[in-house]
Amino acid sequence: MPVETLSKDEEKAQFLVTDSHFSILNALRRAIITNVKTMAIDDVTIYSNTSSMYDEILAHRLGLIPLKTFPELEKSKKEVVFSLKEIGPKVVHSGDLKSSDPDIVPVYDNMVIVSLKLGETIELEAKAKFGDGSEHTKFTPAHVFYHFYPKIDIIKENVKNAAQIAAKCPVNILEAEGGKLSVKKGQLSKCILCKACEEFAGEDVIKISSNNKKIIFEMESWGQLSLKQIIDEAFDSLVEEAETVKQKTLK
Ligand code: SF4
């Protein structure tokens, strides 16, 4: 199953997988979404809240703030508590949360929690715990999906409205240099198979389809874990599940 990295930075990666079946990649996608554990705020005690935001919404917002996670801490069952005490006027951000552990902090400091007007107060304590996406989506470590590799057949290159056809592409991978319609060099994999160009120009000009033997697997971390940690943890969980099935079926 050859895997080629099409693009990669700290948060996002795009892989091209050939000679595989989408069910294998779907198993990996599901393992990432539901099996990989991260930390998130789960229990909030509100001592004071005179803001216009209901307690429940406030607690829900806190739960959705991604927290830096260290998988090895799970075994220690260490409790991490965040405290927040603010008075308005102030826009309260994730960076205002004070953590009992300097390593477990919000991934992003600039997420707005609540806007306090003059004199409004907020005081709370929030406990974070480990969990996975099967319990609540707030524990999911990444946005992950796959799609088949695009195939673009330009049937008529020289058409009067080539520039208009190219302008229909939402990801800007088509060009119309000298009235000749083409796909920009090295940009084919960015096609999102929306068919906007085909619907506008007609199938007799441009035909969009996909190559089912090549699959693009994309993931974007929410920041709790690195991409490598997410993939490692997901594969470990799949191996563990396969072992369980093996043991049960061999009984
Ligand atoms: S299918 Fe959509 S993304 Fe792909 S080339 Fe056409 S307009 Fe662009």
XYZ file of N, CA and C and ligand atoms in Angstrom:
761
model
N 0.850 -1.195 0.000
C 0.000 0.000 0.000
C 0.895 1.258 0.000
N 1.373 1.702 -1.178
C 2.263 2.872 -1.196
C 1.559 4.142 -0.697
N 2.276 4.892 0.134
C 1.727 6.151 0.673
C 2.693 7.282 0.348
N 2.154 8.319 -0.265
C 2.998 9.470 -0.611
C 2.453 10.701 0.128
N 3.355 11.476 0.719
C 2.901 12.694 1.404
C 2.794 13.822 0.377
N 1.575 14.314 0.188
C 1.370 15.397 -0.794
C 1.680 16.756 -0.166
N 1.290 16.920 1.087
C 1.617 18.171 1.795
C 1.567 17.887 3.288
N 2.347 18.650 4.038
C 2.368 18.407 5.493
C 2.946 19.630 6.195
N 2.249 20.083 7.230
C 2.858 21.058 8.140
C 2.517 20.598 9.559
N 2.667 21.465 10.549
C 2.449 21.007 11.935
C 1.013 20.564 12.201
N 0.056 21.220 11.514
C -1.350 20.945 11.811
C -2.054 20.073 10.779
N -1.641 20.212 9.509
C -2.393 19.558 8.436
C -1.514 18.644 7.603
N -2.107 17.572 7.075
C -1.357 16.696 6.167
C -2.303 16.104 5.140
N -1.738 15.825 3.982
C -2.506 15.240 2.884
C -1.656 14.091 2.321
N -2.195 12.870 2.355
C -1.459 11.702 1.870
C -2.167 11.096 0.664
N -1.367 10.585 -0.265
C -1.935 9.873 -1.409
C -1.676 8.379 -1.202
N -2.750 7.615 -1.128
C -2.633 6.176 -0.886
C -3.084 5.441 -2.150
N -2.223 4.557 -2.650
C -2.586 3.816 -3.863
C -2.686 2.323 -3.560
N -3.393 1.626 -4.436
C -3.574 0.171 -4.322
C -4.102 -0.232 -2.946
N -5.064 0.502 -2.465
C -5.693 0.150 -1.194
C -7.206 0.168 -1.396
N -7.916 -0.138 -0.343
C -9.382 -0.064 -0.426
C -9.824 0.992 0.567
N -10.894 1.721 0.203
C -11.286 2.823 1.084
C -11.728 2.339 2.465
N -12.119 1.049 2.576
C -12.559 0.544 3.882
C -11.396 0.574 4.892
N -10.160 0.392 4.400
C -8.993 0.412 5.309
C -8.787 1.842 5.819
N -8.887 2.782 4.886
C -8.707 4.185 5.306
C -9.876 4.645 6.171
N -11.042 4.075 5.914
C -12.192 4.442 6.740
C -12.003 3.912 8.160
N -11.389 2.740 8.292
C -11.120 2.197 9.632
C -10.168 3.130 10.385
N -9.145 3.636 9.661
C -8.199 4.562 10.300
C -8.915 5.874 10.674
N -9.746 6.362 9.771
C -10.489 7.601 10.043
C -11.359 7.437 11.295
N -12.056 6.310 11.371
C -12.939 6.084 12.523
C -12.137 5.927 13.815
N -10.966 5.274 13.698
C -10.118 5.096 14.895
C -9.643 6.461 15.398
N -9.280 7.346 14.473
C -8.820 8.687 14.876
C -9.962 9.434 15.565
N -11.141 9.354 14.963
C -12.272 10.135 15.494
C -12.784 9.588 16.831
N -12.807 8.261 16.962
C -13.464 7.708 18.166
C -12.545 7.041 19.189
N -11.327 6.641 18.790
C -10.498 5.876 19.740
C -9.380 6.676 20.402
N -8.910 7.717 19.727
C -7.745 8.451 20.255
C -8.190 9.353 21.413
N -7.502 9.205 22.534
C -7.928 9.961 23.725
C -7.240 11.322 23.818
N -8.008 12.302 24.226
C -7.441 13.628 24.501
C -8.055 14.140 25.810
N -7.550 15.278 26.270
C -8.127 15.891 27.476
C -9.074 17.011 27.083
N -10.161 17.131 27.827
C -11.090 18.250 27.617
C -11.779 18.556 28.945
N -12.245 19.775 29.078
C -12.968 20.157 30.298
C -14.309 19.422 30.314
N -14.634 18.828 31.478
C -15.821 17.972 31.511
C -16.743 18.267 32.692
N -16.198 18.951 33.718
C -16.995 19.172 34.921
C -16.755 20.616 35.358
N -17.804 21.425 35.334
C -17.632 22.850 35.630
C -18.481 23.246 36.839
N -17.842 23.887 37.801
C -18.582 24.426 38.950
C -18.590 25.947 38.818
N -19.782 26.507 38.696
C -19.879 27.958 38.503
C -20.285 28.609 39.829
N -19.390 29.446 40.362
C -19.676 30.133 41.631
C -20.411 31.439 41.369
N -20.098 32.059 40.250
C -20.769 33.323 39.934
C -20.797 33.490 38.416
N -21.963 33.916 37.907
C -22.064 34.215 36.480
C -23.175 35.230 36.289
N -22.791 36.497 36.199
C -23.805 37.537 35.978
C -23.751 38.022 34.532
N -23.107 37.252 33.684
C -23.050 37.617 32.260
C -24.372 37.241 31.594
N -24.497 37.613 30.316
C -25.740 37.292 29.601
C -25.737 35.846 29.091
N -24.659 35.122 29.355
C -24.580 33.736 28.856
C -25.037 32.747 29.920
N -25.940 31.818 29.520
C -26.413 30.798 30.466
C -25.244 29.924 30.932
N -25.364 29.409 32.149
C -24.322 28.537 32.713
C -24.034 27.346 31.782
N -25.123 26.757 31.244
C -24.960 25.550 30.413
C -24.136 25.855 29.156
N -24.402 27.014 28.552
C -23.687 27.379 27.310
C -22.216 27.655 27.636
N -22.027 28.304 28.790
C -20.667 28.615 29.230
C -19.870 27.313 29.426
N -20.494 26.344 30.104
C -19.825 25.056 30.345
C -19.556 24.345 29.019
N -20.512 24.418 28.101
C -20.353 23.777 26.790
C -19.175 24.399 26.041
N -19.080 25.723 26.086
C -17.967 26.414 25.416
C -16.623 25.994 25.988
N -16.574 25.897 27.310
C -15.310 25.506 27.956
C -14.892 24.105 27.522
N -15.889 23.223 27.374
C -15.600 21.851 26.958
C -15.002 21.781 25.564
N -15.339 22.733 24.726
C -14.868 22.691 23.334
C -13.498 23.336 23.125
N -12.888 23.849 24.196
C -11.552 24.450 24.045
C -10.506 23.331 23.980
N -9.755 23.196 22.874
C -8.744 22.131 22.812
C -7.637 22.367 23.843
N -7.281 21.295 24.560
C -6.224 21.388 25.580
C -5.013 20.569 25.148
N -3.826 21.096 25.393
C -2.614 20.319 25.087
C -2.670 19.027 25.896
N -2.419 17.911 25.214
C -2.603 16.603 25.850
C -1.327 15.782 25.793
N -1.049 15.099 26.887
C 0.105 14.189 26.931
C -0.442 12.803 27.258
N -0.487 11.881 26.247
C -1.135 10.584 26.445
C -0.618 9.829 27.652
N 0.683 10.002 27.986
C 1.258 9.242 29.105
C 0.626 9.636 30.450
N -0.040 10.797 30.503
C -0.652 11.231 31.764
C -1.919 10.455 32.095
N -2.482 9.790 31.080
C -3.767 9.123 31.303
C -3.686 8.102 32.433
N -2.556 7.351 32.427
C -2.414 6.283 33.439
C -2.308 6.854 34.854
N -1.723 8.051 34.970
C -1.530 8.627 36.306
C -2.832 9.153 36.904
N -3.892 9.198 36.069
C -5.218 9.688 36.514
C -5.114 11.066 37.167
N -4.162 11.838 36.708
C -3.935 13.157 37.296
C -5.112 14.091 36.976
N -5.551 14.825 37.972
C -6.669 15.736 37.746
C -6.122 17.128 37.430
N -6.647 17.721 36.400
C -6.225 19.079 36.051
C -7.429 20.003 36.226
N -7.212 21.062 36.990
C -8.313 21.980 37.294
C -7.970 23.373 36.750
N -8.936 23.968 36.078
C -8.773 25.336 35.573
C -9.656 26.263 36.403
N -9.141 27.447 36.704
C -9.980 28.424 37.404
C -10.071 29.697 36.568
N -11.179 30.374 36.763
C -11.425 31.601 35.984
C -12.174 32.573 36.887
N -11.623 33.763 37.045
C -12.296 34.784 37.862
C -12.073 36.111 37.161
N -13.142 36.671 36.584
C -12.995 37.891 35.790
C -14.136 38.848 36.093
N -13.860 40.131 35.867
C -14.899 41.157 36.028
C -14.863 42.067 34.798
N -16.060 42.459 34.336
C -16.163 43.270 33.124
C -15.941 44.748 33.394
N -15.675 45.555 32.368
C -15.781 45.143 30.969
C -14.541 44.362 30.516
N -14.798 43.213 29.879
C -13.678 42.401 29.397
C -14.190 41.305 28.468
N -13.419 41.043 27.425
C -13.694 39.855 26.612
C -12.800 38.753 27.186
N -13.434 37.707 27.721
C -12.671 36.634 28.372
C -12.270 35.600 27.315
N -10.988 35.309 27.300
C -10.464 34.362 26.304
C -9.972 33.078 26.984
N -9.726 32.059 26.158
C -9.203 30.784 26.666
C -7.889 30.987 27.419
N -7.095 31.952 26.991
C -5.821 32.239 27.638
C -5.970 32.755 29.061
N -7.192 33.169 29.454
C -7.416 33.653 30.829
C -7.617 32.501 31.821
N -7.810 31.287 31.310
C -7.993 30.134 32.213
C -6.668 29.829 32.918
N -6.723 29.679 34.238
C -5.494 29.360 35.003
C -5.489 27.865 35.289
N -4.449 27.186 34.826
C -4.393 25.728 34.964
C -3.589 25.319 36.191
N -3.996 24.193 36.814
C -3.225 23.670 37.956
C -1.960 22.967 37.467
N -1.877 22.706 36.149
C -0.686 22.065 35.572
C -0.177 22.933 34.427
N 1.039 23.482 34.574
C 1.521 24.410 33.537
C 1.663 23.771 32.150
N 1.678 22.432 32.080
C 1.790 21.768 30.763
C 0.440 21.594 30.080
N -0.621 21.460 30.885
C -1.962 21.255 30.307
C -2.665 22.609 30.251
N -2.612 23.213 29.099
C -3.181 24.554 28.916
C -3.938 24.573 27.584
N -4.787 25.589 27.357
C -5.460 25.656 26.061
C -4.439 25.754 24.916
N -4.758 25.066 23.802
C -3.866 25.102 22.636
C -3.798 26.525 22.080
N -4.950 27.175 22.056
C -5.016 28.556 21.535
C -5.456 29.491 22.664
N -4.747 30.602 22.806
C -5.059 31.566 23.870
C -6.194 32.507 23.510
N -6.499 32.577 22.208
C -7.382 33.657 21.751
C -8.812 33.219 21.446
N -9.252 32.104 22.016
C -10.641 31.677 21.781
C -11.555 32.429 22.747
N -12.552 33.107 22.206
C -13.436 33.907 23.048
C -14.372 32.988 23.834
N -14.430 33.201 25.163
C -15.350 32.413 26.004
C -16.637 33.203 26.228
N -16.478 34.449 26.692
C -17.664 35.284 26.960
C -17.239 36.756 26.982
N -18.183 37.615 26.627
C -17.913 39.058 26.675
C -18.649 39.642 27.882
N -17.891 40.204 28.808
C -18.506 40.754 30.035
C -18.697 42.258 29.904
N -19.902 42.727 30.280
C -20.136 44.173 30.308
C -19.664 44.720 31.668
N -19.634 46.039 31.773
C -19.152 46.700 32.996
C -19.822 46.107 34.249
N -19.043 45.622 35.167
C -19.553 45.101 36.447
C -19.978 43.647 36.420
N -20.119 43.055 35.233
C -20.514 41.633 35.182
C -19.343 40.766 35.643
N -19.664 39.685 36.338
C -18.577 38.843 36.866
C -18.766 37.384 36.459
N -17.653 36.727 36.513
C -17.674 35.300 36.247
C -16.618 34.650 37.136
N -17.024 33.588 37.830
C -16.063 32.865 38.665
C -16.415 31.385 38.595
N -15.449 30.588 38.204
C -15.741 29.156 38.051
C -14.482 28.307 38.203
N -14.733 27.004 38.340
C -13.654 26.020 38.394
C -14.034 24.906 37.414
N -13.081 24.471 36.596
C -13.406 23.482 35.566
C -12.396 22.346 35.601
N -12.907 21.102 35.686
C -12.005 19.947 35.741
C -11.913 19.310 34.360
N -10.678 18.969 33.951
C -10.471 18.321 32.659
C -10.219 16.838 32.869
N -10.632 16.032 31.888
C -10.371 14.587 31.989
C -10.053 14.032 30.605
N -9.571 12.793 30.590
C -9.336 12.111 29.323
C -10.637 11.490 28.819
N -10.806 11.496 27.514
C -11.974 10.848 26.933
C -11.728 10.638 25.450
N -12.644 9.953 24.790
C -12.492 9.796 23.336
C -13.786 10.199 22.628
N -13.685 10.265 21.314
C -14.797 10.772 20.505
C -16.059 9.941 20.572
N -15.958 8.678 21.070
C -17.184 7.879 21.190
C -18.020 8.391 22.359
N -17.355 9.109 23.286
C -18.072 9.668 24.440
C -18.628 11.053 24.096
N -17.787 11.883 23.479
C -18.207 13.241 23.098
C -17.238 13.755 22.042
N -17.783 14.472 21.084
C -16.949 14.947 19.969
C -15.870 15.943 20.425
N -16.027 16.512 21.636
C -15.005 17.463 22.109
C -13.653 16.779 22.323
N -13.652 15.443 22.469
C -12.390 14.719 22.667
C -11.717 14.346 21.344
N -12.425 14.525 20.232
C -11.858 14.155 18.927
C -10.614 15.002 18.631
N -9.505 14.356 18.215
C -8.272 15.134 18.062
C -8.079 15.809 16.714
N -8.917 15.443 15.731
C -8.637 15.978 14.386
C -9.872 15.927 13.495
N -9.820 16.749 12.465
C -10.805 16.660 11.390
C -10.156 15.754 10.347
N -10.822 14.666 9.981
C -10.163 13.710 9.089
C -11.163 13.172 8.070
N -10.733 13.094 6.825
C -11.611 12.611 5.758
C -10.771 12.100 4.585
N -11.409 11.413 3.650
C -10.687 10.943 2.466
C -11.582 11.091 1.245
N -10.966 11.119 0.099
C -11.748 11.157 -1.145
C -10.903 10.574 -2.261
N -11.569 10.159 -3.317
C -10.842 9.573 -4.437
C -10.068 10.651 -5.197
N -9.007 10.206 -5.862
C -8.146 11.141 -6.596
C -8.911 11.691 -7.808
N -8.880 13.007 -8.015
C -9.657 13.567 -9.121
C -9.083 13.227 -10.498
N -9.994 13.175 -11.470
C -9.589 12.956 -12.863
C -10.305 14.033 -13.674
N -9.528 14.854 -14.342
C -10.129 15.941 -15.133
C -9.771 15.719 -16.601
N -10.785 15.498 -17.412
C -10.557 15.354 -18.861
C -11.033 16.631 -19.545
N -10.085 17.343 -20.124
C -10.474 18.531 -20.884
C -10.666 18.091 -22.337
N -11.899 18.068 -22.762
C -12.218 17.518 -24.077
C -12.023 18.580 -25.170
N -12.454 19.809 -24.872
C -12.200 20.912 -25.823
C -11.358 21.961 -25.100
N -10.107 22.092 -25.512
C -9.206 23.048 -24.842
C -9.485 24.487 -25.250
N -9.716 24.667 -26.527
C -9.885 26.039 -27.040
C -11.367 26.376 -27.166
N -11.890 26.967 -26.120
C -13.287 27.403 -26.156
C -13.318 28.897 -25.835
N -14.337 29.571 -26.407
C -14.399 31.032 -26.256
C -14.462 31.466 -24.793
N -15.227 30.686 -23.992
C -15.423 31.104 -22.596
C -14.470 30.384 -21.618
N -13.266 30.068 -22.075
C -12.298 29.348 -21.217
C -12.045 30.094 -19.898
N -11.919 31.423 -19.973
C -11.637 32.201 -18.750
C -12.806 32.125 -17.778
N -14.016 32.139 -18.313
C -15.207 32.062 -17.436
C -15.288 30.676 -16.783
N -14.944 29.648 -17.548
C -14.964 28.283 -16.984
C -13.935 28.207 -15.850
N -12.728 28.704 -16.112
C -11.664 28.667 -15.096
C -12.085 29.430 -13.838
N -12.809 30.535 -14.048
C -13.224 31.358 -12.896
C -14.258 30.654 -12.028
N -14.907 29.625 -12.546
C -15.921 28.895 -11.764
C -15.290 27.998 -10.703
N -14.002 27.710 -10.870
C -13.352 26.760 -9.952
C -13.118 27.402 -8.572
N -13.741 26.849 -7.505
C -13.596 27.474 -6.173
C -12.201 27.330 -5.572
N -11.414 26.389 -6.099
C -10.063 26.223 -5.536
C -8.984 26.724 -6.507
N -9.440 27.368 -7.568
C -8.546 28.077 -8.489
C -7.420 27.198 -9.077
N -7.813 26.044 -9.592
C -6.778 25.175 -10.189
C -6.849 25.144 -11.716
N -7.863 25.832 -12.273
C -7.974 25.874 -13.739
C -7.392 27.189 -14.240
N -6.816 27.154 -15.466
C -6.337 28.406 -16.066
C -6.748 28.440 -17.534
N -6.693 29.644 -18.092
C -7.145 29.814 -19.478
C -6.152 30.696 -20.223
N -4.920 30.265 -20.227
C -3.885 31.092 -20.872
C -4.040 31.059 -22.382
N -4.127 32.242 -22.977
C -4.303 32.330 -24.434
C -5.585 31.663 -24.897
N -6.607 31.631 -24.034
C -7.896 31.036 -24.405
C -7.893 29.512 -24.358
N -6.778 28.937 -23.868
C -6.685 27.473 -23.811
C -6.917 26.994 -22.362
N -7.933 26.171 -22.183
C -8.306 25.697 -20.846
C -7.378 24.556 -20.414
N -6.841 24.668 -19.196
C -5.977 23.589 -18.691
C -5.987 23.588 -17.157
N -5.434 22.497 -16.603
C -5.294 22.408 -15.137
C -3.904 22.927 -14.798
N -3.807 23.798 -13.789
C -2.498 24.345 -13.402
C -1.562 23.213 -12.997
N -0.298 23.379 -13.353
C 0.697 22.323 -13.090
C 0.758 21.974 -11.591
N 0.699 20.692 -11.295
C 0.839 20.225 -9.911
C -0.357 20.510 -9.014
N -1.475 20.941 -9.585
C -2.621 21.339 -8.752
C -3.792 20.351 -8.810
N -3.652 19.306 -9.617
C -4.786 18.386 -9.823
C -5.358 17.832 -8.511
N -4.475 17.466 -7.582
C -4.956 16.835 -6.344
C -5.811 17.788 -5.507
N -5.761 19.083 -5.817
C -6.557 20.045 -5.031
C -8.012 20.121 -5.493
N -8.321 19.482 -6.619
C -9.704 19.490 -7.120
C -10.604 18.837 -6.076
N -11.716 19.477 -5.754
C -12.619 18.948 -4.722
C -13.819 18.233 -5.342
N -13.733 17.956 -6.635
C -14.759 17.188 -7.365
C -16.145 17.825 -7.258
N -16.185 19.161 -7.183
C -17.482 19.838 -7.033
C -18.271 19.874 -8.339
N -17.580 19.709 -9.459
C -18.185 19.693 -10.800
C -18.750 21.051 -11.239
N -18.381 22.129 -10.562
C -18.884 23.460 -10.954
C -18.459 23.788 -12.386
N -17.225 23.413 -12.757
C -16.731 23.698 -14.119
C -17.509 22.894 -15.152
N -17.767 21.623 -14.842
C -18.481 20.750 -15.788
C -19.931 21.214 -15.966
N -20.561 21.585 -14.861
C -21.955 22.044 -14.949
C -22.053 23.318 -15.767
N -21.049 24.174 -15.663
C -21.082 25.443 -16.400
C -20.751 25.233 -17.889
N -19.699 24.432 -18.154
C -19.213 24.316 -19.540
C -19.861 23.165 -20.309
N -20.335 22.162 -19.598
C -20.910 20.991 -20.269
C -19.884 19.859 -20.359
N -20.404 18.635 -20.359
C -19.533 17.447 -20.389
C -18.753 17.320 -21.686
N -19.206 18.015 -22.738
C -18.485 17.930 -24.015
C -17.242 18.825 -24.002
N -17.082 19.651 -22.936
C -15.903 20.525 -22.826
C -14.961 20.012 -21.728
N -15.513 19.740 -20.556
C -14.681 19.273 -19.428
C -15.443 18.186 -18.665
N -14.768 17.108 -18.384
C -15.449 15.974 -17.719
C -14.705 15.668 -16.418
N -15.458 15.650 -15.334
C -14.854 15.389 -14.014
C -15.258 13.996 -13.530
N -14.270 13.226 -13.122
C -14.564 11.909 -12.539
C -13.472 11.630 -11.491
N -13.412 10.418 -11.000
C -12.375 10.130 -9.998
C -11.727 8.784 -10.270
N -10.504 8.646 -9.768
C -9.743 7.416 -9.928
C -9.858 6.631 -8.612
N -10.660 5.559 -8.631
C -10.953 4.846 -7.381
C -9.782 4.027 -6.835
N -8.695 3.967 -7.588
C -7.516 3.210 -7.109
C -6.562 4.118 -6.326
N -6.837 5.410 -6.372
C -5.972 6.354 -5.648
C -6.857 7.147 -4.678
N -6.448 7.176 -3.430
C -7.266 7.848 -2.411
C -6.436 8.917 -1.702
N -7.031 10.084 -1.566
C -6.351 11.160 -0.814
C -6.926 11.163 0.603
N -6.029 11.026 1.582
C -6.416 10.986 2.993
C -5.952 12.293 3.626
N -6.894 13.031 4.199
C -6.530 14.351 4.744
C -6.856 14.426 6.223
N -5.985 15.071 6.974
C -6.269 15.277 8.394
C -5.744 16.630 8.877
N -6.480 17.176 9.829
C -6.078 18.460 10.428
C -6.262 18.345 11.930
N -5.166 18.457 12.654
C -5.229 18.321 14.117
C -5.875 19.561 14.729
N -6.652 19.336 15.798
C -7.196 20.491 16.540
C -6.148 21.032 17.511
N -5.002 20.346 17.602
C -3.892 20.894 18.391
C -3.602 20.180 19.689
N -4.519 19.292 20.157
C -4.249 18.614 21.433
C -3.021 17.699 21.304
N -2.912 17.030 20.139
C -1.818 16.083 19.883
C -1.202 16.417 18.522
N 0.054 15.963 18.321
C 0.668 16.165 17.005
C 0.063 15.155 16.018
N 0.255 15.389 14.727
C -0.278 14.462 13.723
C 0.293 13.050 13.934
N 1.592 12.992 14.259
C 2.230 11.688 14.452
C 1.608 10.957 15.653
N 1.408 11.705 16.740
C 0.810 11.078 17.929
C -0.586 10.539 17.595
N -1.344 11.318 16.823
C -2.720 10.898 16.486
C -2.687 9.600 15.686
N -1.818 9.547 14.673
C -1.760 8.347 13.821
C -1.247 7.153 14.635
N -0.205 7.369 15.448
C 0.331 6.274 16.278
C -0.750 5.712 17.208
N -1.449 6.623 17.884
C -2.479 6.182 18.841
C -3.611 5.456 18.121
N -3.970 5.949 16.930
C -5.075 5.329 16.176
C -4.682 3.918 15.741
N -3.450 3.752 15.228
C -3.017 2.415 14.809
C -2.921 1.478 16.009
N -2.407 1.988 17.135
C -2.326 1.149 18.342
C -3.713 0.642 18.729
N -4.709 1.528 18.641
C -6.068 1.118 19.033
C -6.619 0.079 18.058
N -6.277 0.216 16.766
C -6.752 -0.771 15.784
C -6.116 -2.140 16.037
N -4.814 -2.113 16.368
C -4.114 -3.374 16.654
C -4.742 -4.038 17.880
N -5.030 -3.213 18.889
C -5.649 -3.724 20.125
C -7.012 -4.350 19.823
N -7.796 -3.672 18.990
C -9.127 -4.195 18.645
C -8.999 -5.502 17.865
N -8.031 -5.528 16.927
C -7.839 -6.741 16.123
C -7.418 -7.908 17.034
N -6.575 -7.598 18.037
C -6.124 -8.624 19.002
C -7.324 -9.175 19.775
N -8.221 -8.277 20.199
C -9.407 -8.699 20.953
C -10.264 -9.634 20.103
N -10.464 -9.252 18.839
C -11.281 -10.090 17.945
C -10.609 -11.455 17.776
N -9.273 -11.421 17.602
C -8.525 -12.668 17.404
C -8.692 -13.582 18.629
N -8.517 -13.002 19.813
C -8.622 -13.809 21.045
C -10.011 -14.413 21.168
N -11.035 -13.580 20.871
C -12.424 -14.053 21.077
C -12.795 -15.119 20.058
N -12.286 -14.979 18.827
C -12.679 -15.949 17.805
C -11.882 -17.243 17.931
N -10.725 -17.204 18.628
C -9.903 -18.404 18.768
C -10.269 -19.215 20.019
N -11.196 -18.697 20.807
C -11.576 -19.371 22.066
C -12.186 -20.748 21.802
S -14.572 19.949 -10.208
Fe -14.667 21.828 -8.993
S -12.682 21.893 -7.984
Fe -12.484 20.437 -9.656
S -11.686 21.620 -11.362
Fe -13.918 21.631 -11.555
S -14.568 23.488 -10.490
Fe -12.455 23.086 -9.866
